[in-house]
PDB file of C-alpha atoms and ligand atoms in Angstrom:
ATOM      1  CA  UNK A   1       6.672  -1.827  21.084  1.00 77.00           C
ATOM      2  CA  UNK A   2       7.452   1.998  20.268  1.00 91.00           C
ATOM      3  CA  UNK A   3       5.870   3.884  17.922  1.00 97.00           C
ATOM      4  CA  UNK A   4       7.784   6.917  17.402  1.00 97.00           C
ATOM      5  CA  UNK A   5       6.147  10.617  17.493  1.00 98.00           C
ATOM      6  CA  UNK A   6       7.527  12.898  14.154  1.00 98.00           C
ATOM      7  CA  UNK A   7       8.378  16.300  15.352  1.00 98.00           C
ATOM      8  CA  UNK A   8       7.200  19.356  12.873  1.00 98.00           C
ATOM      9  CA  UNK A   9      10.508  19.212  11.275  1.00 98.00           C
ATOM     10  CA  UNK A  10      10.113  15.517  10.795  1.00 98.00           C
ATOM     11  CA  UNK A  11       6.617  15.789   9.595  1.00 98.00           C
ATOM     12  CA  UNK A  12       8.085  18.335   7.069  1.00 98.00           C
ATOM     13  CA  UNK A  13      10.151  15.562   5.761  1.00 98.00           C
ATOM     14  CA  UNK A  14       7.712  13.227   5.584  1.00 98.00           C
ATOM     15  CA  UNK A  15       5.223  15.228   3.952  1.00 98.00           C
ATOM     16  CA  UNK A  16       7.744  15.714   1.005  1.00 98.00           C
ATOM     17  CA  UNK A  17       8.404  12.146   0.759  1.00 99.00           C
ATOM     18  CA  UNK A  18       4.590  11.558  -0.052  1.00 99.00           C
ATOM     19  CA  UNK A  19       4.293  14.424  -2.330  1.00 98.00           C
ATOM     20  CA  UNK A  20       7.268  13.065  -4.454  1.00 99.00           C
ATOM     21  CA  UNK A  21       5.248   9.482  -4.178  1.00 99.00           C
ATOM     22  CA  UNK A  22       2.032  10.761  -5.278  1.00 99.00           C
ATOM     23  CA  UNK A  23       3.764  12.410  -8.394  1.00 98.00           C
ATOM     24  CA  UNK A  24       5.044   9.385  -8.597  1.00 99.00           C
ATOM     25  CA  UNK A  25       2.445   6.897  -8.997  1.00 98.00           C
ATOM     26  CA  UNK A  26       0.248   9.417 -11.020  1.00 98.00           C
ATOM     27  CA  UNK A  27       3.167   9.467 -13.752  1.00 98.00           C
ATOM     28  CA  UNK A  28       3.065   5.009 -13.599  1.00 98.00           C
ATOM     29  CA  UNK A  29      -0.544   5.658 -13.522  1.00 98.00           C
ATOM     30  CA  UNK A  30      -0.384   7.327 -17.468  1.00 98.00           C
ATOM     31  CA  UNK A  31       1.873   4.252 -18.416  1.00 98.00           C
ATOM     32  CA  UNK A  32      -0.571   1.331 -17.263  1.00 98.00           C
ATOM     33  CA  UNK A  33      -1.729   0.279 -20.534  1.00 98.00           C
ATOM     34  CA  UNK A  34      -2.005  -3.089 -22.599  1.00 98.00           C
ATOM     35  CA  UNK A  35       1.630  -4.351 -23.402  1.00 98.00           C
ATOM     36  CA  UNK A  36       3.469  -3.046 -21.435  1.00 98.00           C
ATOM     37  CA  UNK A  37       5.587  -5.620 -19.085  1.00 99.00           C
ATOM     38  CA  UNK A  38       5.726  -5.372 -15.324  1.00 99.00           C
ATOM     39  CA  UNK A  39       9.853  -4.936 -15.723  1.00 99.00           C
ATOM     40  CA  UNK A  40       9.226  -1.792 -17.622  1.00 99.00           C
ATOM     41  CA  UNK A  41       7.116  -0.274 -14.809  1.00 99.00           C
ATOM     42  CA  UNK A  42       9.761  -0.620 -12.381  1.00 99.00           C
ATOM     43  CA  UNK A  43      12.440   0.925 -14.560  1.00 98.00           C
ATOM     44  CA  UNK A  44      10.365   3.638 -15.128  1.00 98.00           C
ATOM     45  CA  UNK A  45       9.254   3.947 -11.367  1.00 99.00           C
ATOM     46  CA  UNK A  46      12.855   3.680 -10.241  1.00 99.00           C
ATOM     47  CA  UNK A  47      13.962   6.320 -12.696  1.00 98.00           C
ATOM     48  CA  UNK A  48      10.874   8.828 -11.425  1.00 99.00           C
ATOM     49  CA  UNK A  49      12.053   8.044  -7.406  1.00 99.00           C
ATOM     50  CA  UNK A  50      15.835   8.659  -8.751  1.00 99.00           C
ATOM     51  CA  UNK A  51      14.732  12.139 -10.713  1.00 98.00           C
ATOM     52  CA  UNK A  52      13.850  13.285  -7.156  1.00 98.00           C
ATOM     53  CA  UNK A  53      17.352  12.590  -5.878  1.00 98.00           C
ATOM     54  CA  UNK A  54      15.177  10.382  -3.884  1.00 99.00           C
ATOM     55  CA  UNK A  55      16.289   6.248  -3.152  1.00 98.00           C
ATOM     56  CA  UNK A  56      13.783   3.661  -3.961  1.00 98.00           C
ATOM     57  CA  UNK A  57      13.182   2.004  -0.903  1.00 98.00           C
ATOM     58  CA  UNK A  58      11.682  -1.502  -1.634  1.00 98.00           C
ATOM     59  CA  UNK A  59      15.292  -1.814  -3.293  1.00 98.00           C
ATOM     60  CA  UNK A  60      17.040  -4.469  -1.851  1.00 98.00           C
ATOM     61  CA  UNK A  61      15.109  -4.088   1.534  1.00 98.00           C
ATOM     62  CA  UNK A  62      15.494  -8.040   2.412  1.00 98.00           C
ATOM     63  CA  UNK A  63      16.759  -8.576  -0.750  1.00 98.00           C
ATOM     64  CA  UNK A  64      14.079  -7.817  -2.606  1.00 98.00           C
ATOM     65  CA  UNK A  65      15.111  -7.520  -6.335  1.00 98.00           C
ATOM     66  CA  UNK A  66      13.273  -4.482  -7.684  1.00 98.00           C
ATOM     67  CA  UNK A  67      12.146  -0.855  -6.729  1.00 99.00           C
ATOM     68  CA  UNK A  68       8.086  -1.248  -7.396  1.00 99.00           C
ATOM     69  CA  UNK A  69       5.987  -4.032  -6.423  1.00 99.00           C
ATOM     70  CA  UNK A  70       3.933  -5.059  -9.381  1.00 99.00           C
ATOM     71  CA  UNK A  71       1.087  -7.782  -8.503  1.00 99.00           C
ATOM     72  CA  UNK A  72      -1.239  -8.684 -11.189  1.00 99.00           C
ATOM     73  CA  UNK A  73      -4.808  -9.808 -11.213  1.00 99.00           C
ATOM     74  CA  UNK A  74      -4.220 -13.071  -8.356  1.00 99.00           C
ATOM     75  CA  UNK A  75      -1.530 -11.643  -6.795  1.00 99.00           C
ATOM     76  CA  UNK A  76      -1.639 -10.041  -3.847  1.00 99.00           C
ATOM     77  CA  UNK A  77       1.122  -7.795  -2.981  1.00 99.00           C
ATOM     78  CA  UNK A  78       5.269  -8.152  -3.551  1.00 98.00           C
ATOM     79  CA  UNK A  79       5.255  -9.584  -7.156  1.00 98.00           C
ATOM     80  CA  UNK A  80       8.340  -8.981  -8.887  1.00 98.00           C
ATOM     81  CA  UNK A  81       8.810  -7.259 -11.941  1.00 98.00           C
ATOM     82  CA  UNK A  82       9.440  -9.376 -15.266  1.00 98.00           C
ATOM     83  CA  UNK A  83      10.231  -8.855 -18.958  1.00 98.00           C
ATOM     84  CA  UNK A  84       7.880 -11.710 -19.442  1.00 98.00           C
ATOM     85  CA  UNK A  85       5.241 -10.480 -17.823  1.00 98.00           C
ATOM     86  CA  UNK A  86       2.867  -8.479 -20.021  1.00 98.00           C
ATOM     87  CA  UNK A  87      -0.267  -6.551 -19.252  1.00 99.00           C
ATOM     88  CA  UNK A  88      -3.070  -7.523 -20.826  1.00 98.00           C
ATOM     89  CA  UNK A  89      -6.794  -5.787 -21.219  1.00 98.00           C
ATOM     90  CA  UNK A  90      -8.884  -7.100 -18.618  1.00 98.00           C
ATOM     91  CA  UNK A  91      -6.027  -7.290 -16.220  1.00 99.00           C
ATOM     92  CA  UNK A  92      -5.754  -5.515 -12.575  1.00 99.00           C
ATOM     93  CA  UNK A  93      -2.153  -4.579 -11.446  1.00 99.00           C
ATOM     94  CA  UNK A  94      -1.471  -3.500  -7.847  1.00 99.00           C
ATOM     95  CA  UNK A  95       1.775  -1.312  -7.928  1.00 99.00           C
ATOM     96  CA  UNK A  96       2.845  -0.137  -4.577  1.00 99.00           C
ATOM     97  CA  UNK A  97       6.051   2.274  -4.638  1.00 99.00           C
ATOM     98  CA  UNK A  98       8.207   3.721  -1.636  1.00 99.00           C
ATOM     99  CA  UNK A  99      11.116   6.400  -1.321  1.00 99.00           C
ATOM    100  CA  UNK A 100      13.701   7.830   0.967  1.00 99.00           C
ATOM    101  CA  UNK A 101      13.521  11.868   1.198  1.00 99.00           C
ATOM    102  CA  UNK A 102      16.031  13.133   3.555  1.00 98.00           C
ATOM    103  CA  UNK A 103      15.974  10.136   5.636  1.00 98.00           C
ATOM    104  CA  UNK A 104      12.038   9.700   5.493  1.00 98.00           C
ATOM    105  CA  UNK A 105      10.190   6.666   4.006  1.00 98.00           C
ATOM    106  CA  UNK A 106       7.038   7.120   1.820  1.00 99.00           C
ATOM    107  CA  UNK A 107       4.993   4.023   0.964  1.00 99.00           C
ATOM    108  CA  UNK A 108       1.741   3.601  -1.182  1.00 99.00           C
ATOM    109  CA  UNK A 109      -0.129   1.171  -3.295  1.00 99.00           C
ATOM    110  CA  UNK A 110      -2.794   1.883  -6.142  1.00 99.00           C
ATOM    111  CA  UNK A 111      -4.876  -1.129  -8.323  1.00 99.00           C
ATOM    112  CA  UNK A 112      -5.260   0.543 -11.347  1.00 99.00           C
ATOM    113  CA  UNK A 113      -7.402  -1.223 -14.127  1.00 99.00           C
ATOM    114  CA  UNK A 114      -5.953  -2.376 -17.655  1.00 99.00           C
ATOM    115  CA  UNK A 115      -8.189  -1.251 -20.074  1.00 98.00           C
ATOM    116  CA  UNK A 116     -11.515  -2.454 -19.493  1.00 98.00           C
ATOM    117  CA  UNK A 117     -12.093  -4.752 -16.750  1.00 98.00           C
ATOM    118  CA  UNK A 118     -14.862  -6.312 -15.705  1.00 98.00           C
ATOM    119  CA  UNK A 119     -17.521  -5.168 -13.326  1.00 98.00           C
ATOM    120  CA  UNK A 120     -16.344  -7.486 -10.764  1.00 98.00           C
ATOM    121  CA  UNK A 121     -12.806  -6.261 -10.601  1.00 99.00           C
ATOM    122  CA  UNK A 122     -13.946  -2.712 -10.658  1.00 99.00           C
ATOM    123  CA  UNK A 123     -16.010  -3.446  -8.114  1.00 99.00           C
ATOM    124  CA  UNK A 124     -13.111  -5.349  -5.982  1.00 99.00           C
ATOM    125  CA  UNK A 125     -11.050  -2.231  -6.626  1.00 99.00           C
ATOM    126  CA  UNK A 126     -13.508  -0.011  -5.761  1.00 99.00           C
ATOM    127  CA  UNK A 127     -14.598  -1.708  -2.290  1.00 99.00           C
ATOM    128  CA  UNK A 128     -10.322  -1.819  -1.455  1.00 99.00           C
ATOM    129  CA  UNK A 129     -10.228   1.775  -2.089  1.00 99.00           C
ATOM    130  CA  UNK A 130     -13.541   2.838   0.375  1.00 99.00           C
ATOM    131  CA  UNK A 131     -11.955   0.522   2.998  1.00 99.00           C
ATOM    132  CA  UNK A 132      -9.070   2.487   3.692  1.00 99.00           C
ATOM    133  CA  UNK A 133     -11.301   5.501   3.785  1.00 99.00           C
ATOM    134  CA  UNK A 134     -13.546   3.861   6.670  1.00 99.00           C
ATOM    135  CA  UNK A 135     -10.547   2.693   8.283  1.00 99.00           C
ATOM    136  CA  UNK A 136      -9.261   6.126   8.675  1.00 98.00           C
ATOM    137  CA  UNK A 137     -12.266   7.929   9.941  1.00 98.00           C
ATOM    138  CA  UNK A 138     -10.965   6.437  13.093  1.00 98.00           C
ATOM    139  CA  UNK A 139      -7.215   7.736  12.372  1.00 98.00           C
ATOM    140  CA  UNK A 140      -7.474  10.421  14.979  1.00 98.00           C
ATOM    141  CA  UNK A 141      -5.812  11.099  18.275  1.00 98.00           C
ATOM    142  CA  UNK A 142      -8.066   9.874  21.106  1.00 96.00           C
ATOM    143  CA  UNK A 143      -8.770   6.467  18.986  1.00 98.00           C
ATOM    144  CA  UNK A 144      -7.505   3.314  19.306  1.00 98.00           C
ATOM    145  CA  UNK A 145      -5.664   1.696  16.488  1.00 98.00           C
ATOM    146  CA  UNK A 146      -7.790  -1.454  16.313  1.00 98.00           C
ATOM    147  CA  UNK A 147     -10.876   0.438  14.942  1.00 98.00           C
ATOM    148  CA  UNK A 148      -8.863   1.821  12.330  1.00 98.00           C
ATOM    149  CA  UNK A 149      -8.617  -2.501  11.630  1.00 99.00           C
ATOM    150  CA  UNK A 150     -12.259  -3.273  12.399  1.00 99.00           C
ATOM    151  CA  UNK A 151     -13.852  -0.110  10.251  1.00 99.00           C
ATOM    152  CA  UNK A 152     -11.625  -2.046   7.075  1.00 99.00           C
ATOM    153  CA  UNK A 153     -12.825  -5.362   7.535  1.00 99.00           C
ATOM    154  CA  UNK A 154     -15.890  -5.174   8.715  1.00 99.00           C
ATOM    155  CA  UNK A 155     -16.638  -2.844   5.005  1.00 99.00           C
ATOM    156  CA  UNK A 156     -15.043  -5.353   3.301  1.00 99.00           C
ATOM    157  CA  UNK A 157     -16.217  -8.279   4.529  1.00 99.00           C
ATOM    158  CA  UNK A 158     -19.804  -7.206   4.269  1.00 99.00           C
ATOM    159  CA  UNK A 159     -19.360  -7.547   0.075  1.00 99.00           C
ATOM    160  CA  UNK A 160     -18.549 -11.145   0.782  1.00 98.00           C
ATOM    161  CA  UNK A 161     -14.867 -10.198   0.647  1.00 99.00           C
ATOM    162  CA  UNK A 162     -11.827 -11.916   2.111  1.00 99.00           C
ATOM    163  CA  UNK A 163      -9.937  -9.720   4.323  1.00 99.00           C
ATOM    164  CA  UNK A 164      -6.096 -11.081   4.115  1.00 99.00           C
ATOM    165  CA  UNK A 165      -4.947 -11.680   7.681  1.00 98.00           C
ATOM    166  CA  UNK A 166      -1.214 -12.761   6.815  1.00 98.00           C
ATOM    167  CA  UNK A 167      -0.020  -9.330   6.201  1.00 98.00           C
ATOM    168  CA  UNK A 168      -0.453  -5.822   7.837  1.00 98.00           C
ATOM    169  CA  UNK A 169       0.133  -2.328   7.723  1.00 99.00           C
ATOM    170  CA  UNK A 170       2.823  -0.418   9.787  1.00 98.00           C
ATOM    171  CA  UNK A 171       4.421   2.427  11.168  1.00 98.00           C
ATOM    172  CA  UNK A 172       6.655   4.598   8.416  1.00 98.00           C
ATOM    173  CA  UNK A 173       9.216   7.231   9.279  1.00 98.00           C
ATOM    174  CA  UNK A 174      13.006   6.952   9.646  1.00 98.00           C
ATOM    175  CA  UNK A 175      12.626   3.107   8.891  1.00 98.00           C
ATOM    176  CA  UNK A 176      10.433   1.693   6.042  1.00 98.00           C
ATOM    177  CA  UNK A 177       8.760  -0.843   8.769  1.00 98.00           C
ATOM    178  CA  UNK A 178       8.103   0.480  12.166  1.00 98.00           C
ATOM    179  CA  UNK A 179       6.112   0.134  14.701  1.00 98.00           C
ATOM    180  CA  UNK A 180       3.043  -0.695  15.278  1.00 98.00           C
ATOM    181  CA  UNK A 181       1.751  -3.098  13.133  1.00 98.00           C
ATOM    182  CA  UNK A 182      -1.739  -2.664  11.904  1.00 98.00           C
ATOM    183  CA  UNK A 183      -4.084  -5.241  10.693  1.00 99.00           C
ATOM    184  CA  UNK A 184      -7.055  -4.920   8.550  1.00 99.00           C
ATOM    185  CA  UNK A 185      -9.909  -6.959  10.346  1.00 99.00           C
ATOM    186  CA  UNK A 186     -11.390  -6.765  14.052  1.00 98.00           C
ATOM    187  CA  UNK A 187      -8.939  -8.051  16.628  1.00 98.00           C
ATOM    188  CA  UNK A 188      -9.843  -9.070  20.215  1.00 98.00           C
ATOM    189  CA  UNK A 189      -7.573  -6.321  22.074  1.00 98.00           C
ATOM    190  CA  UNK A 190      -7.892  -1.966  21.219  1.00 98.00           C
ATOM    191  CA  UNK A 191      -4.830  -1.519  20.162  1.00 98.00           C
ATOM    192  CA  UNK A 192      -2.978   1.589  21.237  1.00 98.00           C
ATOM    193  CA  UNK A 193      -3.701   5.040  21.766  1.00 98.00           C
ATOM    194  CA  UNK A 194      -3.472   7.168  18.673  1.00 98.00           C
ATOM    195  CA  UNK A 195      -1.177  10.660  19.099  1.00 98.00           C
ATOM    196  CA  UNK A 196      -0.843  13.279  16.720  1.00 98.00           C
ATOM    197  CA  UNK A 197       2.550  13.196  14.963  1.00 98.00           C
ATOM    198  CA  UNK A 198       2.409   8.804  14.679  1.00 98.00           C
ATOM    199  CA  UNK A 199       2.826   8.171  10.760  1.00 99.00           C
ATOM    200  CA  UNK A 200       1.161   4.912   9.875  1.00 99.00           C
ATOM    201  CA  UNK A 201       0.961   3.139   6.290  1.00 99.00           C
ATOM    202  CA  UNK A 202      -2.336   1.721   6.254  1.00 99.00           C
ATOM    203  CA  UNK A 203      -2.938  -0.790   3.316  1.00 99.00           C
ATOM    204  CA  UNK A 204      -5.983  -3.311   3.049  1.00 99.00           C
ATOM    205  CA  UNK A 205      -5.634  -5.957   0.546  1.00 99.00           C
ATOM    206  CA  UNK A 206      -8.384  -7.838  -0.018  1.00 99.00           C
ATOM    207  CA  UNK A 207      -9.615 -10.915  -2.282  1.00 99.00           C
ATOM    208  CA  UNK A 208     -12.806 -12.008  -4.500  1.00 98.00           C
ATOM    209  CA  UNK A 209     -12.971 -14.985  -2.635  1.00 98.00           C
ATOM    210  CA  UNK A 210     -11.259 -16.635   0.490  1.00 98.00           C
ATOM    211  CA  UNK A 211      -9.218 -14.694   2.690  1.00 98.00           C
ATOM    212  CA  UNK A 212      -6.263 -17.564   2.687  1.00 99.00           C
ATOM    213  CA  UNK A 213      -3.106 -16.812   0.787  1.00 99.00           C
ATOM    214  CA  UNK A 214       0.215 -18.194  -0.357  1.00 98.00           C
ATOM    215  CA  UNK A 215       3.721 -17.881  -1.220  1.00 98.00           C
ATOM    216  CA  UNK A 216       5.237 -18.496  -4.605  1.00 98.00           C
ATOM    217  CA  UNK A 217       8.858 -20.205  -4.853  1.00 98.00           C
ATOM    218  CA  UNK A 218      10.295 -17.025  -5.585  1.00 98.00           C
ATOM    219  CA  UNK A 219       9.665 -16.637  -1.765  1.00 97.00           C
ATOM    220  CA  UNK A 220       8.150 -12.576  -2.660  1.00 98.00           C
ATOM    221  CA  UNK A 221       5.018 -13.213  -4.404  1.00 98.00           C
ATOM    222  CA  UNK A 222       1.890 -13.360  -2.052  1.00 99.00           C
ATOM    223  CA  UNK A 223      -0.897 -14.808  -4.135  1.00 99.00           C
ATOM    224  CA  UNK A 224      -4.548 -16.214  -3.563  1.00 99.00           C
ATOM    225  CA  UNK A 225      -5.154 -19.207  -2.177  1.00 98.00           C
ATOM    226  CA  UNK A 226      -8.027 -20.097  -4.542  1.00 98.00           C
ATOM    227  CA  UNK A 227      -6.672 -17.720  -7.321  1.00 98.00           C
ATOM    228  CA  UNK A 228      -9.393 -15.138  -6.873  1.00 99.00           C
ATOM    229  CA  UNK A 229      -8.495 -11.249  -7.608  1.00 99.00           C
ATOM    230  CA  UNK A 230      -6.943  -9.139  -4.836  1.00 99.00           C
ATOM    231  CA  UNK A 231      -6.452  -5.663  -4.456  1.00 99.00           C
ATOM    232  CA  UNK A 232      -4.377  -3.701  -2.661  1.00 99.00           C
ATOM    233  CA  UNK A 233      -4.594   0.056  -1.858  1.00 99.00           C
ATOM    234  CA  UNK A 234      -2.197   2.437   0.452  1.00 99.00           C
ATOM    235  CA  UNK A 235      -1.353   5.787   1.627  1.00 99.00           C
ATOM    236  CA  UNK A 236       0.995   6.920   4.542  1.00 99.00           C
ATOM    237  CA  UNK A 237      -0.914   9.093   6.776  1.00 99.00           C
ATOM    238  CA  UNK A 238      -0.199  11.623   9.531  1.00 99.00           C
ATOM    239  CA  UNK A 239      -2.094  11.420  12.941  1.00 98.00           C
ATOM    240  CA  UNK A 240      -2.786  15.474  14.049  1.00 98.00           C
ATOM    241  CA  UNK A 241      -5.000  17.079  16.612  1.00 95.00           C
ATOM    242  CA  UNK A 242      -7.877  17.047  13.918  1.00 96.00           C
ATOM    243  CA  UNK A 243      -8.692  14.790  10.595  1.00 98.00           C
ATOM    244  CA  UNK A 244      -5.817  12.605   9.439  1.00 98.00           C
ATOM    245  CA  UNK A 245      -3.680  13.933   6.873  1.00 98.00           C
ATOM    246  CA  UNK A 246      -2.409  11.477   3.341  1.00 99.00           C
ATOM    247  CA  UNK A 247       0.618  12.408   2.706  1.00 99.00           C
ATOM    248  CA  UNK A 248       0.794  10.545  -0.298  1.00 99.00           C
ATOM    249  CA  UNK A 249      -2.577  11.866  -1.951  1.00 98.00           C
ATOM    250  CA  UNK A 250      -3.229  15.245  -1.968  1.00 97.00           C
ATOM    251  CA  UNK A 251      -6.901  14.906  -3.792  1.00 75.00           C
TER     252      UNK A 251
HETATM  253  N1  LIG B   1       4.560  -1.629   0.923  1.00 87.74           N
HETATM  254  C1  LIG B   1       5.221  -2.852   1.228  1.00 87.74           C
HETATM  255  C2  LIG B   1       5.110  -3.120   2.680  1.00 87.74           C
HETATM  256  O1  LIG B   1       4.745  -2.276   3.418  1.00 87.74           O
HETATM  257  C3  LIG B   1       6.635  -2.806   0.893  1.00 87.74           C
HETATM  258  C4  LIG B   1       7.102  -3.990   0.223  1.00 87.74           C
HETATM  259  S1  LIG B   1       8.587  -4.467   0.856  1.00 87.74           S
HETATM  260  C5  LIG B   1       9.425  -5.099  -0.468  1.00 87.74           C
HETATM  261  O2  LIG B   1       5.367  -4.177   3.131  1.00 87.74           O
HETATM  262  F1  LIG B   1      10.444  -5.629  -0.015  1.00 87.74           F
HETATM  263  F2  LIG B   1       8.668  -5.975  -1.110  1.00 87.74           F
HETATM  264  F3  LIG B   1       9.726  -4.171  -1.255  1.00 87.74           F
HETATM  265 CO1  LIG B   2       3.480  -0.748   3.350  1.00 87.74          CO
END
């Protein structure tokens, strides 16, 4: 395993890839209404990223059919974006995004509610969101990357939560997917060594109910096992001397 180190012109790049991502998902934020399908989100998503001069990076990566990842209410992450698929009040829809600036990936997820949703899903949401702050308290040079893991699932699991286990976060930089990978419950070893200048996409999703989930025949959508709600939420961060820094939220 290497995990690369971004030098300050690097970072630079980086830091402009999640700015442009951040503008992005507030603008898909305004649209997330009622009515509107999951295909139009990605059109207008894609056409945001390409307004940038920026690529869409989910494009095609494995084949992949779209540029946003649109997973509603039981679905976890990587649902695919469909005429027939409507919003409806009541719903929750994950939608994580990624670009290419200058050679630099971006990646983020937000679960945004459709109208109004029940306390239960707000809370879900909620709880997904404060996990990836916990997690990062421990995103600092000095720590090790496994209490970045622990400090997600250990908040989420003490809601009664299930912490999925199947999928990770990862390193982000020149390649959409690098190194290392970074789960979001307690694992037996440490983990390595945090250094300033690692960029690391950290995204908990977690579920209502059971941890366990499963693949739909489309061979993309992840969805609950028991067909409880999931959430997913995501920032690329930057490891420095001091606190962590989003790069795609600037607050
Ligand atoms: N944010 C997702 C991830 O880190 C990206 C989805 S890959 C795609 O895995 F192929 F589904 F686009
Ligand atoms: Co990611």
């Amino acid at each position: 395993m290497s995990v690369s180190i971004k030098s300050a012109k690097e970072i630079a790049l980086m830091r402009e890839a999640g700015r442009l991502l951040e503008i992005t998902h507030n603008e898909l934020q305004k649209a997330i209404k009622p009515g509107i399908s999951t295909w139009e989100i990605d059109r207008l998503g894609e056409q945001i990223i390409r307004s940038f001069g920026c690529i869409p990076n989910f494009l095609h990566y494995n084949g992949y059919p779209a540029s946003i990842c649109v997973s509603v209410n039981d679905e976890v992450v990587h649902g695919i974006p469909s005429k027939h698929r409507i919003l409806q009040e009541g719903d929750i829809v994950s939608l994580d995004a990624g670009l290419i600036y200058k050679g630099f990936h971006s990646d983020a997820a937000r679960t945004h509610a459709v109208g109004k949703v029940s306390p239960e899903a707000q809370k879900l949401m909620d709880v997904t969101k404060q996990s990836f702050f916990e997690g990062i308290k421990y995103a600092k040079a000095g720590c090790h990357l496994h209490e970045i893991s622990a400090a997600i699932g250990n908040y989420a699991r003490s809601f009664g939560y299930g912490v999925v286990e199947d999928l990770v976060g990862h390193g982000i930089g020149r390649a959409l997917h690098e190194d290392p990978q970074i789960p979001n419950f307690p694992q037996k070893r440490r983990g390595i060594r945090l250094m300033p200048g690692m960029t690391l996409a950290i995204e908990p999703m977690i579920n209502i109910g059971r941890c366990d989930v499963e693949w739909l025949d489309d061979d993309w959508t992840v969805v609950t096992e028991d067909g409880s709600l999931s959430a997913h939420y995501e920032n690329t961060v930057l490891i420095t001397d001091g606190e962590p820094e989003i790069l795609t939220l600037s607050e």
